[in-house]
mmCIF file of C-alpha atoms in Angstrom:
data_model
loop_
_atom_site.group_PDB
_atom_site.id
_atom_site.type_symbol
_atom_site.label_atom_id
_atom_site.label_comp_id
_atom_site.label_asym_id
_atom_site.label_seq_id
_atom_site.Cartn_x
_atom_site.Cartn_y
_atom_site.Cartn_z
ATOM 1 C CA MET A 12 24.805 91.578 4.130
ATOM 2 C CA SER A 13 22.162 91.814 1.133
ATOM 3 C CA LEU A 14 19.514 94.382 1.063
ATOM 4 C CA PHE A 15 15.973 93.837 -0.298
ATOM 5 C CA GLN A 16 13.543 95.981 -2.117
ATOM 6 C CA VAL A 17 10.684 93.720 -1.491
ATOM 7 C CA ILE A 18 9.597 91.188 0.827
ATOM 8 C CA LYS A 19 6.559 89.249 0.288
ATOM 9 C CA TYR A 20 5.110 85.729 0.886
ATOM 10 C CA ASP A 21 6.837 83.144 -1.311
ATOM 11 C CA GLY A 22 6.175 80.038 0.444
ATOM 12 C CA PRO A 23 4.154 77.086 -0.305
ATOM 13 C CA PRO A 24 0.239 77.047 -0.504
ATOM 14 C CA HIS A 25 -2.144 76.197 2.675
ATOM 15 C CA VAL A 26 0.467 76.946 5.427
ATOM 16 C CA LEU A 27 -0.520 78.676 8.115
ATOM 17 C CA VAL A 28 2.580 80.206 8.896
ATOM 18 C CA TRP A 29 5.813 80.869 6.732
ATOM 19 C CA ARG A 30 8.938 82.584 8.336
ATOM 20 C CA HIS A 31 10.612 84.547 5.268
ATOM 21 C CA PRO A 32 14.002 83.188 4.725
ATOM 22 C CA LYS A 33 15.998 86.586 4.900
ATOM 23 C CA ASN A 34 16.358 88.555 8.059
ATOM 24 C CA ASP A 35 18.741 91.093 6.570
ATOM 25 C CA MET A 36 16.705 94.429 5.632
ATOM 26 C CA ASN A 37 17.074 98.102 5.247
ATOM 27 C CA THR A 38 14.753 101.046 5.367
ATOM 28 C CA GLY A 39 13.335 101.821 1.896
ATOM 29 C CA SER A 40 12.361 98.097 1.244
ATOM 30 C CA ARG A 41 8.656 97.287 0.309
ATOM 31 C CA LEU A 42 6.830 95.157 2.336
ATOM 32 C CA VAL A 43 3.664 93.535 0.779
ATOM 33 C CA VAL A 44 1.045 91.772 2.749
ATOM 34 C CA GLY A 45 -1.385 89.791 0.608
ATOM 35 C CA PRO A 46 -5.319 89.537 1.501
ATOM 36 C CA SER A 47 -6.001 87.611 4.690
ATOM 37 C CA GLN A 48 -2.796 87.734 5.831
ATOM 38 C CA ALA A 49 -0.595 89.194 8.333
ATOM 39 C CA ALA A 50 3.116 89.805 8.734
ATOM 40 C CA VAL A 51 4.447 89.647 12.262
ATOM 41 C CA PHE A 52 8.167 91.332 12.898
ATOM 42 C CA VAL A 53 10.354 89.377 15.429
ATOM 43 C CA ARG A 54 13.494 90.500 17.069
ATOM 44 C CA GLY A 55 15.371 88.494 19.435
ATOM 45 C CA GLY A 56 12.663 86.168 20.053
ATOM 46 C CA GLU A 57 10.362 88.957 20.856
ATOM 47 C CA ILE A 58 7.240 90.211 18.796
ATOM 48 C CA CYS A 59 7.804 93.565 17.882
ATOM 49 C CA ASP A 60 4.729 94.526 15.638
ATOM 50 C CA VAL A 61 1.929 92.986 13.515
ATOM 51 C CA LEU A 62 1.009 94.187 10.184
ATOM 52 C CA GLY A 63 -2.019 93.754 8.296
ATOM 53 C CA PRO A 64 -3.227 93.448 4.542
ATOM 54 C CA GLY A 65 -1.597 96.328 2.375
ATOM 55 C CA THR A 66 1.979 97.369 1.006
ATOM 56 C CA TYR A 67 4.750 99.195 3.459
ATOM 57 C CA ILE A 68 7.515 101.307 2.900
ATOM 58 C CA LEU A 69 10.038 100.235 5.588
ATOM 59 C CA ASP A 70 10.762 103.656 7.200
ATOM 60 C CA THR A 71 11.065 104.878 10.723
ATOM 61 C CA SER A 72 8.573 107.838 9.879
ATOM 62 C CA ASN A 73 5.321 105.714 9.362
ATOM 63 C CA LEU A 74 6.616 102.160 11.093
ATOM 64 C CA PRO A 75 7.652 103.215 14.531
ATOM 65 C CA ILE A 76 9.106 99.505 15.243
ATOM 66 C CA LEU A 77 12.128 100.360 13.076
ATOM 67 C CA SER A 78 13.413 102.845 15.626
ATOM 68 C CA ALA A 79 14.101 100.011 17.843
ATOM 69 C CA LEU A 80 15.547 97.559 15.411
ATOM 70 C CA ILE A 81 17.755 100.405 13.564
ATOM 71 C CA LYS A 82 21.246 100.644 15.165
ATOM 72 C CA LEU A 83 23.391 102.813 12.837
ATOM 73 C CA PRO A 84 23.108 104.878 9.753
ATOM 74 C CA PHE A 85 24.380 103.464 6.305
ATOM 75 C CA GLY A 86 24.295 105.642 3.286
ATOM 76 C CA GLY A 87 20.877 106.957 3.896
ATOM 77 C CA LYS A 88 19.504 103.454 3.947
ATOM 78 C CA SER A 89 20.064 101.923 7.398
ATOM 79 C CA PRO A 90 20.410 98.249 7.539
ATOM 80 C CA PHE A 91 18.590 96.184 10.343
ATOM 81 C CA THR A 92 17.844 92.329 11.126
ATOM 82 C CA ALA A 93 14.564 91.290 11.989
ATOM 83 C CA GLU A 94 12.583 88.164 11.203
ATOM 84 C CA VAL A 95 9.179 88.068 9.281
ATOM 85 C CA TYR A 96 6.372 85.755 9.488
ATOM 86 C CA PHE A 97 3.633 85.632 7.569
ATOM 87 C CA VAL A 98 0.356 84.490 9.194
ATOM 88 C CA ASN A 99 -2.697 82.932 6.819
ATOM 89 C CA GLN A 100 -5.541 83.877 8.119
ATOM 90 C CA LEU A 101 -7.892 82.486 5.453
ATOM 91 C CA ASP A 102 -10.013 79.660 6.655
ATOM 92 C CA VAL A 103 -8.466 76.197 6.275
ATOM 93 C CA LEU A 104 -11.136 73.588 6.088
ATOM 94 C CA ASP A 105 -9.823 70.169 5.305
ATOM 95 C CA VAL A 106 -8.460 69.230 8.918
ATOM 96 C CA LYS A 107 -9.386 65.721 9.519
ATOM 97 C CA TRP A 108 -10.017 64.038 13.080
ATOM 98 C CA GLY A 109 -10.894 60.686 14.336
ATOM 99 C CA THR A 110 -10.929 58.860 17.863
ATOM 100 C CA ALA A 111 -7.532 57.496 18.289
ATOM 101 C CA ARG A 112 -9.436 54.394 19.674
ATOM 102 C CA HIS A 113 -12.464 52.577 20.782
ATOM 103 C CA ILE A 114 -14.646 54.133 23.069
ATOM 104 C CA GLN A 115 -16.333 51.661 25.673
ATOM 105 C CA PHE A 116 -19.726 53.104 25.736
ATOM 106 C CA GLN A 117 -22.749 51.643 27.542
ATOM 107 C CA ASP A 118 -25.860 52.100 25.178
ATOM 108 C CA PRO A 119 -28.469 54.213 27.165
ATOM 109 C CA VAL A 120 -31.354 52.296 25.638
ATOM 110 C CA CYS A 121 -30.484 48.676 25.691
ATOM 111 C CA GLY A 122 -27.634 49.007 28.573
ATOM 112 C CA VAL A 123 -24.974 47.143 26.083
ATOM 113 C CA VAL A 124 -21.464 48.086 26.382
ATOM 114 C CA ILE A 125 -20.236 48.721 22.767
ATOM 115 C CA PRO A 126 -16.878 49.981 21.026
ATOM 116 C CA LEU A 127 -17.717 53.239 19.838
ATOM 117 C CA ARG A 128 -15.545 55.374 17.325
ATOM 118 C CA ALA A 129 -15.986 58.569 15.390
ATOM 119 C CA PHE A 130 -14.665 60.847 12.563
ATOM 120 C CA GLY A 131 -14.856 63.860 10.963
ATOM 121 C CA GLN A 132 -13.452 67.392 9.971
ATOM 122 C CA TYR A 133 -13.039 70.733 10.936
ATOM 123 C CA GLY A 134 -11.807 73.969 9.876
ATOM 124 C CA VAL A 135 -9.942 76.514 11.639
ATOM 125 C CA ARG A 136 -8.983 80.653 11.297
ATOM 126 C CA ILE A 137 -5.997 82.369 12.973
ATOM 127 C CA THR A 138 -8.037 85.233 14.842
ATOM 128 C CA ASP A 139 -4.799 86.508 16.677
ATOM 129 C CA PRO A 140 -1.245 86.023 14.786
ATOM 130 C CA ARG A 141 0.941 87.343 17.901
ATOM 131 C CA ARG A 142 -0.937 84.873 20.183
ATOM 132 C CA PHE A 143 -0.583 81.951 17.790
ATOM 133 C CA LEU A 144 3.111 82.699 16.988
ATOM 134 C CA GLU A 145 3.726 82.950 20.900
ATOM 135 C CA ARG A 146 1.664 79.726 21.820
ATOM 136 C CA LEU A 147 2.084 77.340 19.018
ATOM 137 C CA THR A 148 4.887 78.046 16.257
ATOM 138 C CA GLY A 149 7.482 79.319 18.223
ATOM 139 C CA ALA A 150 10.993 79.562 15.754
ATOM 140 C CA SER A 151 9.573 77.066 13.243
ATOM 141 C CA LYS A 152 10.175 77.968 9.670
ATOM 142 C CA SER A 153 6.318 76.760 8.823
ATOM 143 C CA PHE A 154 3.497 75.515 10.314
ATOM 144 C CA ALA A 155 1.026 73.991 8.444
ATOM 145 C CA ALA A 156 -2.799 72.529 9.269
ATOM 146 C CA GLN A 157 -1.334 68.829 9.737
ATOM 147 C CA ASN A 158 1.218 70.216 12.507
ATOM 148 C CA LEU A 159 -2.134 71.784 14.003
ATOM 149 C CA ALA A 160 -4.090 68.650 14.151
ATOM 150 C CA ASP A 161 -1.030 66.736 15.574
ATOM 151 C CA TYR A 162 -0.836 69.268 18.223
ATOM 152 C CA PHE A 163 -4.547 69.314 19.025
ATOM 153 C CA ARG A 164 -5.221 65.607 18.712
ATOM 154 C CA GLY A 165 -5.283 64.377 21.967
ATOM 155 C CA ILE A 166 -6.812 67.421 23.744
ATOM 156 C CA LEU A 167 -9.211 67.124 20.805
ATOM 157 C CA ASN A 168 -10.283 63.487 21.240
ATOM 158 C CA SER A 169 -10.778 63.651 24.877
ATOM 159 C CA HIS A 170 -13.449 66.642 24.175
ATOM 160 C CA ILE A 171 -15.069 64.550 21.602
ATOM 161 C CA VAL A 172 -15.479 61.628 23.641
ATOM 162 C CA GLU A 173 -16.952 63.626 26.417
ATOM 163 C CA GLU A 174 -19.516 65.802 24.296
ATOM 164 C CA LEU A 175 -20.380 62.718 22.375
ATOM 165 C CA SER A 176 -21.092 60.300 25.428
ATOM 166 C CA LYS A 177 -22.777 63.177 27.474
ATOM 167 C CA PHE A 178 -25.194 63.803 24.308
ATOM 168 C CA LEU A 179 -26.153 60.084 23.995
ATOM 169 C CA LEU A 180 -26.777 59.513 27.343
ATOM 170 C CA SER A 181 -28.463 62.851 28.365
ATOM 171 C CA ARG A 182 -31.015 62.230 25.643
ATOM 172 C CA LYS A 183 -30.905 58.562 25.840
ATOM 173 C CA ILE A 184 -30.256 57.909 22.229
ATOM 174 C CA CYS A 185 -28.974 54.541 21.165
ATOM 175 C CA PHE A 186 -25.945 54.765 19.221
ATOM 176 C CA LEU A 187 -27.637 53.169 15.984
ATOM 177 C CA GLU A 188 -29.261 56.264 15.869
ATOM 178 C CA ALA A 189 -26.867 58.672 16.474
ATOM 179 C CA ASN A 190 -25.912 59.414 12.927
ATOM 180 C CA ALA A 191 -29.211 61.279 12.581
ATOM 181 C CA HIS A 192 -28.126 63.919 15.183
ATOM 182 C CA LEU A 193 -24.463 64.532 13.761
ATOM 183 C CA SER A 194 -25.301 68.231 13.330
ATOM 184 C CA GLU A 195 -26.381 68.683 16.960
ATOM 185 C CA ILE A 196 -23.635 66.617 18.181
ATOM 186 C CA GLY A 197 -20.921 68.854 15.913
ATOM 187 C CA ALA A 198 -22.589 71.821 17.657
ATOM 188 C CA ASP A 199 -21.929 70.726 21.054
ATOM 189 C CA ILE A 200 -18.598 69.747 20.367
ATOM 190 C CA THR A 201 -17.681 73.217 18.693
ATOM 191 C CA ARG A 202 -19.005 74.875 21.866
ATOM 192 C CA SER A 203 -17.016 72.766 24.097
ATOM 193 C CA LEU A 204 -14.062 73.599 22.090
ATOM 194 C CA GLU A 205 -14.387 77.336 21.969
ATOM 195 C CA PRO A 206 -12.602 78.325 24.751
ATOM 196 C CA LEU A 207 -9.676 75.870 24.190
ATOM 197 C CA PHE A 208 -8.749 77.160 20.715
ATOM 198 C CA GLU A 209 -9.308 80.801 21.862
ATOM 199 C CA GLU A 210 -6.211 80.551 24.135
ATOM 200 C CA TYR A 211 -3.975 79.920 21.231
ATOM 201 C CA GLY A 212 -5.620 82.761 18.756
ATOM 202 C CA ILE A 213 -7.589 80.181 16.709
ATOM 203 C CA GLU A 214 -11.124 79.789 15.947
ATOM 204 C CA THR A 215 -12.926 76.833 14.647
ATOM 205 C CA VAL A 216 -14.950 76.410 11.723
ATOM 206 C CA ASN A 217 -17.406 74.256 10.325
ATOM 207 C CA PHE A 218 -16.835 71.571 12.955
ATOM 208 C CA ARG A 219 -18.487 68.413 11.500
ATOM 209 C CA VAL A 220 -19.347 64.901 12.827
ATOM 210 C CA SER A 221 -19.281 62.812 9.727
ATOM 211 C CA SER A 222 -19.870 59.124 11.267
ATOM 212 C CA VAL A 223 -20.361 57.468 14.611
ATOM 213 C CA ASN A 224 -20.157 54.005 14.173
ATOM 214 C CA ALA A 225 -18.946 50.457 15.808
ATOM 215 C CA PRO A 226 -17.529 47.801 13.894
ATOM 216 C CA GLU A 227 -20.249 45.557 12.671
ATOM 217 C CA GLY A 228 -18.799 42.298 13.373
ATOM 218 C CA ASP A 229 -18.340 42.826 17.405
ATOM 219 C CA PRO A 230 -20.645 40.424 19.267
ATOM 220 C CA SER A 231 -21.939 43.473 21.369
ATOM 221 C CA VAL A 232 -23.075 45.124 18.047
ATOM 222 C CA ARG A 233 -25.199 42.101 17.102
ATOM 223 C CA ARG A 234 -26.545 41.855 20.989
ATOM 224 C CA LEU A 235 -27.691 45.508 20.701
ATOM 225 C CA ARG A 236 -29.390 44.969 17.326
ATOM 226 C CA GLU A 237 -31.312 41.786 18.472
ATOM 227 C CA ALA A 238 -32.248 43.702 21.582
ATOM 228 C CA LEU A 239 -33.458 46.549 19.599
ATOM 229 C CA ASP A 240 -35.317 44.379 17.201
ATOM 230 C CA ARG A 241 -37.317 42.377 19.854
ATOM 231 C CA ARG A 242 -38.030 45.699 21.534
ATOM 232 C CA HIS A 243 -39.426 46.726 18.288
ATOM 233 C CA GLU A 244 -41.447 43.804 17.824
ATOM 234 C CA MET A 245 -42.877 44.340 21.642
ATOM 235 C CA ASN A 246 -43.755 47.432 20.969
ATOM 236 C CA VAL A 247 -45.817 46.804 17.793
ATOM 237 C CA LEU A 248 -47.714 43.953 19.454
ATOM 238 C CA GLN A 249 -48.529 46.360 22.556
ATOM 239 C CA PHE A 250 -46.341 44.122 24.987
ATOM 240 C CA ASP A 251 -44.254 45.596 27.748
ATOM 241 C CA TYR A 252 -41.144 43.486 29.126
ATOM 242 C CA GLN A 253 -43.276 42.092 32.199
ATOM 243 C CA GLN A 254 -45.787 40.564 29.995
ATOM 244 C CA ASP A 255 -43.150 39.091 27.422
ATOM 245 C CA ARG A 256 -41.570 37.478 30.488
ATOM 246 C CA SER A 257 -44.632 36.221 31.684
ATOM 247 C CA PHE A 258 -45.604 34.217 28.500
ATOM 248 C CA ASP A 259 -41.924 32.945 28.347
ATOM 249 C CA ILE A 260 -42.584 31.632 31.974
ATOM 250 C CA LEU A 261 -45.585 29.888 30.945
ATOM 251 C CA GLU A 262 -43.910 28.496 27.804
ATOM 252 C CA GLU A 263 -41.106 26.954 29.994
ATOM 253 C CA ALA A 264 -43.929 25.919 32.714
ATOM 254 C CA ALA A 265 -45.647 24.173 29.594
ATOM 255 C CA GLN A 266 -42.476 22.468 28.670
ATOM 256 C CA ASN A 267 -41.911 21.336 32.060
ATOM 257 C CA LEU A 268 -45.194 19.731 32.584
ATOM 258 C CA GLY A 269 -45.533 18.350 29.309
ATOM 259 C CA ALA A 270 -42.182 16.551 29.390
ATOM 260 C CA GLY A 271 -44.072 13.227 29.464
ATOM 261 C CA GLY A 272 -45.386 13.911 25.737
ATOM 262 C CA GLY A 273 -49.059 13.408 24.256
ATOM 263 C CA ALA A 274 -51.846 14.155 26.231
ATOM 264 C CA ALA A 275 -50.024 14.100 29.627
ATOM 265 C CA ALA A 276 -48.625 17.686 28.395
ATOM 266 C CA ASP A 277 -52.137 19.090 27.718
ATOM 267 C CA VAL A 278 -53.496 17.828 30.818
ATOM 268 C CA GLY A 279 -50.594 19.095 32.777
ATOM 269 C CA VAL A 280 -50.886 22.638 31.274
ATOM 270 C CA GLY A 281 -54.466 22.907 31.576
ATOM 271 C CA ALA A 282 -54.288 21.960 35.150
ATOM 272 C CA ALA A 283 -51.659 24.897 35.661
ATOM 273 C CA LEU A 284 -53.409 27.187 34.208
ATOM 274 C CA GLY A 285 -56.682 26.123 35.971
ATOM 275 C CA SER A 286 -54.906 26.357 39.321
ATOM 276 C CA VAL A 287 -53.950 29.838 38.569
ATOM 277 C CA LEU A 288 -57.494 30.697 37.389
ATOM 278 C CA SER A 289 -58.941 29.300 40.353
ATOM 279 C CA GLY A 290 -56.727 31.129 42.627
ATOM 280 C CA MET A 291 -57.586 34.224 40.902
ATOM 281 C CA MET A 292 -61.393 33.605 41.331
ATOM 282 C CA GLN A 293 -60.864 32.571 45.071
ATOM 283 C CA GLU A 294 -59.315 35.450 45.695
ATOM 284 C CA ALA A 295 -62.109 37.895 44.273
ATOM 285 C CA LEU A 296 -64.764 35.564 46.010
ATOM 286 C CA ARG A 297 -62.721 36.452 49.368
ATOM 287 C CA THR A 298 -63.532 40.217 48.753
ATOM 288 C CA PRO A 299 -66.790 40.884 49.927
ATOM 289 C CA SER A 300 -69.156 43.252 47.944
ATOM 290 C CA PRO A 301 -69.766 46.429 49.579
ATOM 291 C CA LEU A 302 -73.617 46.712 51.241
ATOM 292 C CA ARG A 303 -75.426 49.845 50.220
ATOM 293 C CA GLY A 304 -77.641 49.728 53.276
ATOM 294 C CA GLY A 305 -75.731 47.248 55.272
ATOM 295 C CA ARG A 306 -78.784 45.180 55.326
ATOM 296 C CA ARG A 307 -79.675 41.583 53.740
ATOM 297 C CA CYS A 308 -82.807 39.951 53.813
ATOM 298 C CA ALA A 309 -82.780 37.256 56.720
ATOM 299 C CA ALA A 310 -85.048 34.811 54.803
ATOM 300 C CA CYS A 311 -83.535 34.825 51.283
ATOM 301 C CA GLY A 312 -80.259 37.112 51.377
ATOM 302 C CA THR A 313 -81.198 39.930 48.959
ATOM 303 C CA GLU A 314 -79.744 43.070 49.616
ATOM 304 C CA LEU A 315 -81.882 45.776 51.122
ATOM 305 C CA GLY A 316 -82.201 49.643 51.241
ATOM 306 C CA ALA A 317 -81.383 51.338 54.581
ATOM 307 C CA ASP A 318 -85.421 52.179 54.942
ATOM 308 C CA ALA A 319 -86.732 48.836 53.305
ATOM 309 C CA ALA A 320 -89.379 47.325 55.408
ATOM 310 C CA PHE A 321 -90.051 44.271 53.381
ATOM 311 C CA CYS A 322 -87.917 42.287 51.395
ATOM 312 C CA PRO A 323 -88.602 43.091 47.307
ATOM 313 C CA GLN A 324 -87.805 39.596 46.602
ATOM 314 C CA CYS A 325 -89.703 37.594 48.693
ATOM 315 C CA GLY A 326 -91.806 40.095 50.411
ATOM 316 C CA LYS A 327 -90.916 38.830 53.916
ATOM 317 C CA PRO A 328 -90.472 41.485 56.540
ATOM 318 C CA ALA A 329 -86.994 43.101 56.697
ATOM 319 C CA ASP A 330 -85.180 42.298 60.391
ATOM 320 C CA SER A 331 -84.472 45.245 62.397
ATOM 321 C CA GLY A 332 -80.493 44.408 62.133
ATOM 322 C CA PRO A 333 -78.165 43.515 59.423
ATOM 323 C CA ALA A 334 -78.220 39.901 58.720
ATOM 324 C CA TYR A 335 -74.531 39.835 57.374
ATOM 325 C CA CYS A 336 -71.597 41.704 58.422
ATOM 326 C CA THR A 337 -70.911 45.238 56.690
ATOM 327 C CA LYS A 338 -67.248 44.318 56.821
ATOM 328 C CA CYS A 339 -66.381 40.706 55.841
ATOM 329 C CA GLY A 340 -70.455 39.553 54.511
ATOM 330 C CA ALA A 341 -70.499 36.732 57.035
ATOM 331 C CA ALA A 342 -73.937 35.672 58.053
ATOM 332 C CA LEU A 343 -75.082 37.005 61.567
ATOM 333 C CA THR A 344 -76.749 35.372 64.063
ATOM 334 C CA LYS A 345 -79.912 37.249 64.801
ATOM 335 C CA GLY A 346 -79.608 39.630 68.128
ATOM 336 C CA SER A 347 -75.706 39.134 67.760
ATOM 337 C CA ARG A 348 -73.640 42.282 68.619
ATOM 338 C CA PHE A 349 -70.542 41.077 67.169
ATOM 339 C CA CYS A 350 -69.436 39.660 63.811
ATOM 340 C CA GLY A 351 -68.394 35.767 64.743
ATOM 341 C CA LYS A 352 -65.973 35.976 61.717
ATOM 342 C CA CYS A 353 -64.273 39.246 61.990
ATOM 343 C CA GLY A 354 -65.390 40.612 65.245
ATOM 344 C CA ARG A 355 -66.575 43.862 64.009
ATOM 345 C CA GLU A 356 -69.752 45.338 66.162
ATOM 346 C CA VAL A 357 -73.019 45.168 64.671
ATOM 347 C CA SER A 358 -74.817 48.453 64.619
ATOM 348 C CA PRO A 359 -78.252 48.429 65.077
ATOM 349 C CA SER A 360 -80.403 49.935 62.270
#
């Protein structure tokens, strides 16, 4: 059994957890825990104590845990067996992440389904060394940031996909504009990950989304860009979709009507447009104009005021009853009680 005077971290840099290679110790040895480190004593697979930064003389008087570890006196220096894990509590900021495969995402603006992907980086900080060892490292000799990334890759991807999709859909943001909102997307993902990492004694630091994109050569991406370009053109011209479609229909009608070519095409298009305009005019004429007093001159049809005794246009006396129906505008026969066209009762003046 070898006896140690100094127990300190002597592992590779940038690892989260490193186990001291020796587990034979004696009271009186010195334990050195560096800044932003924690030393965790483990005996028989059970965590006995966690010590923060500082220098400790292993003695039962200042470390009560040794009373349970030491069994027999040995020349004034009692030997004991325990495992010491050094846990790095510095921020580790270079953990990479990326979606494992393309996300089939329906763009909320144009409705085109595109293969979406995202990449980024995040940092971690171990806030609870005891919980971290219990939940993740086990009896491993060392545990690096890459081990952490491998462990959480599947869970992390599902959270990222869910939060990214939710962000773009709820705000109706086209994926081509997503890179203008990377900090907001990263903040949403961070909030969703906090409860998950807390269960393992970890805190996320500076979670960043570096890029949201899709393969440029994919046909769906080309269709989306064309749709957005067309939408932009219509906005500039102050056209909406229905107006644009109306012109497409007229263009198709012109092509069909002018299939014979030459002057026939012009005549056909003119006839079609004339038919449409004629129908609009006829519809407007079918709607009678309202009569302010409900009366017209029986001689010339001029509108009469309610109290007019003579026609202001021809000067002839106004009849006692209306000469035109107040509902449909049809001419009335003098003395009629009902309109001959719509059947409305003629009210006497």
